[in-house]
């Protein structure tokens, strides 16, 4: 069975600093990987996704993520965070032919001035 | 612009009441999902529907049922609400993997349900 681990429950970053949110997955074949963001009181919005090809994926709002098969990781990065990036971030994994996704438990991001 | 809508953003009900949460999508997606979101637990799948009148239990179906009479609409039913069902409920939809192998899900804004 596939699983996703987000080891950081809560991260605090200063505005303008760089950000990396960790995601590790467990799945035998090549996974489909997603990062979603949830602003307070809102639903989830897709930031980016990886299916195949270039392992560095660009997303919306200046985010990127890198797929590292050897480490079973799909970490989310942003070079300079803005106060509006404060939200909860979810990593998810799927696979070909499976209609369902498995979500991590989320990482809450706080931005300090 | 693709859209998933949920009937209520906030709902307050009493213990024992029957509760209906409605979800509508306008993307002609085959798949629809109901999740429950609780702090520290992430998203947990309650039920999944892959076609009209078809459903599959998720990880936490106890205390819930679903209905899908039309392709665009997926309802979550709490037959007798209890306080431990106080939570955020999220609906999502996706195309079937037969039409698109990339099973990205599109989410509604959520319904925050409080059971007193």
Tab-separated table of N, CA and C in Angstrom, chain A residues 8-45:
chain	number	residue	atom	x	y	z
A	8	UNK	N	7.357	17.174	9.176
A	8	UNK	CA	7.251	18.444	9.897
A	8	UNK	C	5.789	18.829	10.041
A	9	UNK	N	5.322	18.903	11.293
A	9	UNK	CA	3.931	19.287	11.530
A	9	UNK	C	3.758	20.787	11.334
A	10	UNK	N	4.752	21.552	11.814
A	10	UNK	CA	4.654	23.007	11.796
A	10	UNK	C	6.033	23.588	11.515
A	11	UNK	N	6.092	24.541	10.605
A	11	UNK	CA	7.336	25.235	10.289
A	11	UNK	C	7.093	26.729	10.332
A	12	UNK	N	8.051	27.455	10.928
A	12	UNK	CA	7.984	28.917	10.973
A	12	UNK	C	9.158	29.475	10.201
A	13	UNK	N	8.876	30.391	9.299
A	13	UNK	CA	9.897	30.971	8.429
A	13	UNK	C	9.715	32.487	8.394
A	14	UNK	N	10.829	33.208	8.333
A	14	UNK	CA	10.749	34.668	8.201
A	14	UNK	C	10.406	35.043	6.770
A	15	UNK	N	9.650	36.099	6.627
A	15	UNK	CA	9.302	36.575	5.292
A	15	UNK	C	10.580	36.903	4.526
A	16	UNK	N	10.630	36.428	3.290
A	16	UNK	CA	11.816	36.633	2.466
A	16	UNK	C	12.823	35.504	2.530
A	17	UNK	N	12.697	34.645	3.522
A	17	UNK	CA	13.611	33.509	3.641
A	17	UNK	C	13.189	32.395	2.703
A	18	UNK	N	14.103	31.436	2.514
A	18	UNK	CA	13.792	30.289	1.671
A	18	UNK	C	13.025	29.247	2.468
A	19	UNK	N	12.374	28.362	1.714
A	19	UNK	CA	11.501	27.367	2.342
A	19	UNK	C	11.732	26.010	1.708
A	20	UNK	N	11.746	24.966	2.538
A	20	UNK	CA	11.692	23.604	2.023
A	20	UNK	C	10.785	22.789	2.921
A	21	UNK	N	9.763	22.187	2.328
A	21	UNK	CA	8.852	21.303	3.044
A	21	UNK	C	9.108	19.881	2.568
A	22	UNK	N	9.233	18.970	3.518
A	22	UNK	CA	9.616	17.610	3.191
A	22	UNK	C	8.424	16.692	2.968
A	23	UNK	N	8.614	15.780	2.036
A	23	UNK	CA	7.613	14.765	1.742
A	23	UNK	C	8.330	13.482	1.348
A	24	UNK	N	8.016	12.390	2.030
A	24	UNK	CA	8.538	11.076	1.662
A	24	UNK	C	7.381	10.151	1.365
A	25	UNK	N	7.539	9.328	0.366
A	25	UNK	CA	6.458	8.430	-0.027
A	25	UNK	C	6.964	7.000	-0.007
A	26	UNK	N	6.016	6.110	0.056
A	26	UNK	CA	6.325	4.693	-0.018
A	26	UNK	C	5.437	4.084	-1.087
A	27	UNK	N	6.061	3.647	-2.162
A	27	UNK	CA	5.318	3.004	-3.243
A	27	UNK	C	6.305	2.301	-4.146
A	28	UNK	N	5.966	1.108	-4.612
A	28	UNK	CA	6.910	0.284	-5.354
A	28	UNK	C	7.237	0.799	-6.736
A	29	UNK	N	6.238	1.246	-7.475
A	29	UNK	CA	6.454	1.687	-8.849
A	29	UNK	C	6.615	3.207	-8.878
A	30	UNK	N	6.698	3.755	-10.066
A	30	UNK	CA	6.809	5.209	-10.187
A	30	UNK	C	5.494	5.859	-9.768
A	31	UNK	N	5.556	6.709	-8.784
A	31	UNK	CA	4.319	7.318	-8.287
A	31	UNK	C	3.959	8.581	-9.067
A	32	UNK	N	2.705	8.969	-8.930
A	32	UNK	CA	2.301	10.312	-9.296
A	32	UNK	C	2.314	11.117	-7.992
A	33	UNK	N	2.914	12.300	-8.009
A	33	UNK	CA	3.088	13.070	-6.780
A	33	UNK	C	2.504	14.461	-6.938
A	34	UNK	N	1.901	14.931	-5.862
A	34	UNK	CA	1.217	16.220	-5.887
A	34	UNK	C	1.560	16.995	-4.619
A	35	UNK	N	1.561	18.307	-4.753
A	35	UNK	CA	1.534	19.202	-3.597
A	35	UNK	C	0.297	20.092	-3.723
A	36	UNK	N	-0.454	20.129	-2.614
A	36	UNK	CA	-1.622	21.006	-2.528
A	36	UNK	C	-1.397	22.016	-1.409
A	37	UNK	N	-2.049	23.171	-1.517
A	37	UNK	CA	-2.013	24.178	-0.470
A	37	UNK	C	-3.441	24.483	-0.024
A	38	UNK	N	-3.588	24.689	1.276
A	38	UNK	CA	-4.898	25.023	1.833
A	38	UNK	C	-4.777	26.284	2.680
A	39	UNK	N	-5.338	27.358	2.193
A	39	UNK	CA	-5.387	28.590	2.983
A	39	UNK	C	-6.440	28.443	4.057
A	40	UNK	N	-6.337	29.219	5.132
A	40	UNK	CA	-7.282	29.072	6.244
A	40	UNK	C	-8.733	29.118	5.804
A	41	UNK	N	-9.502	28.124	6.208
A	41	UNK	CA	-10.924	28.070	5.903
A	41	UNK	C	-11.271	27.735	4.474
A	42	UNK	N	-10.282	27.317	3.688
A	42	UNK	CA	-10.518	27.046	2.265
A	42	UNK	C	-10.310	25.582	1.926
A	43	UNK	N	-10.666	25.232	0.699
A	43	UNK	CA	-10.368	23.903	0.192
A	43	UNK	C	-8.918	23.812	-0.257
A	44	UNK	N	-8.564	22.696	-0.873
A	44	UNK	CA	-7.193	22.486	-1.321
A	44	UNK	C	-7.029	22.948	-2.763
A	45	UNK	N	-5.899	23.590	-3.019
A	45	UNK	CA	-5.568	24.049	-4.362
A	45	UNK	C	-4.273	23.370	-4.797
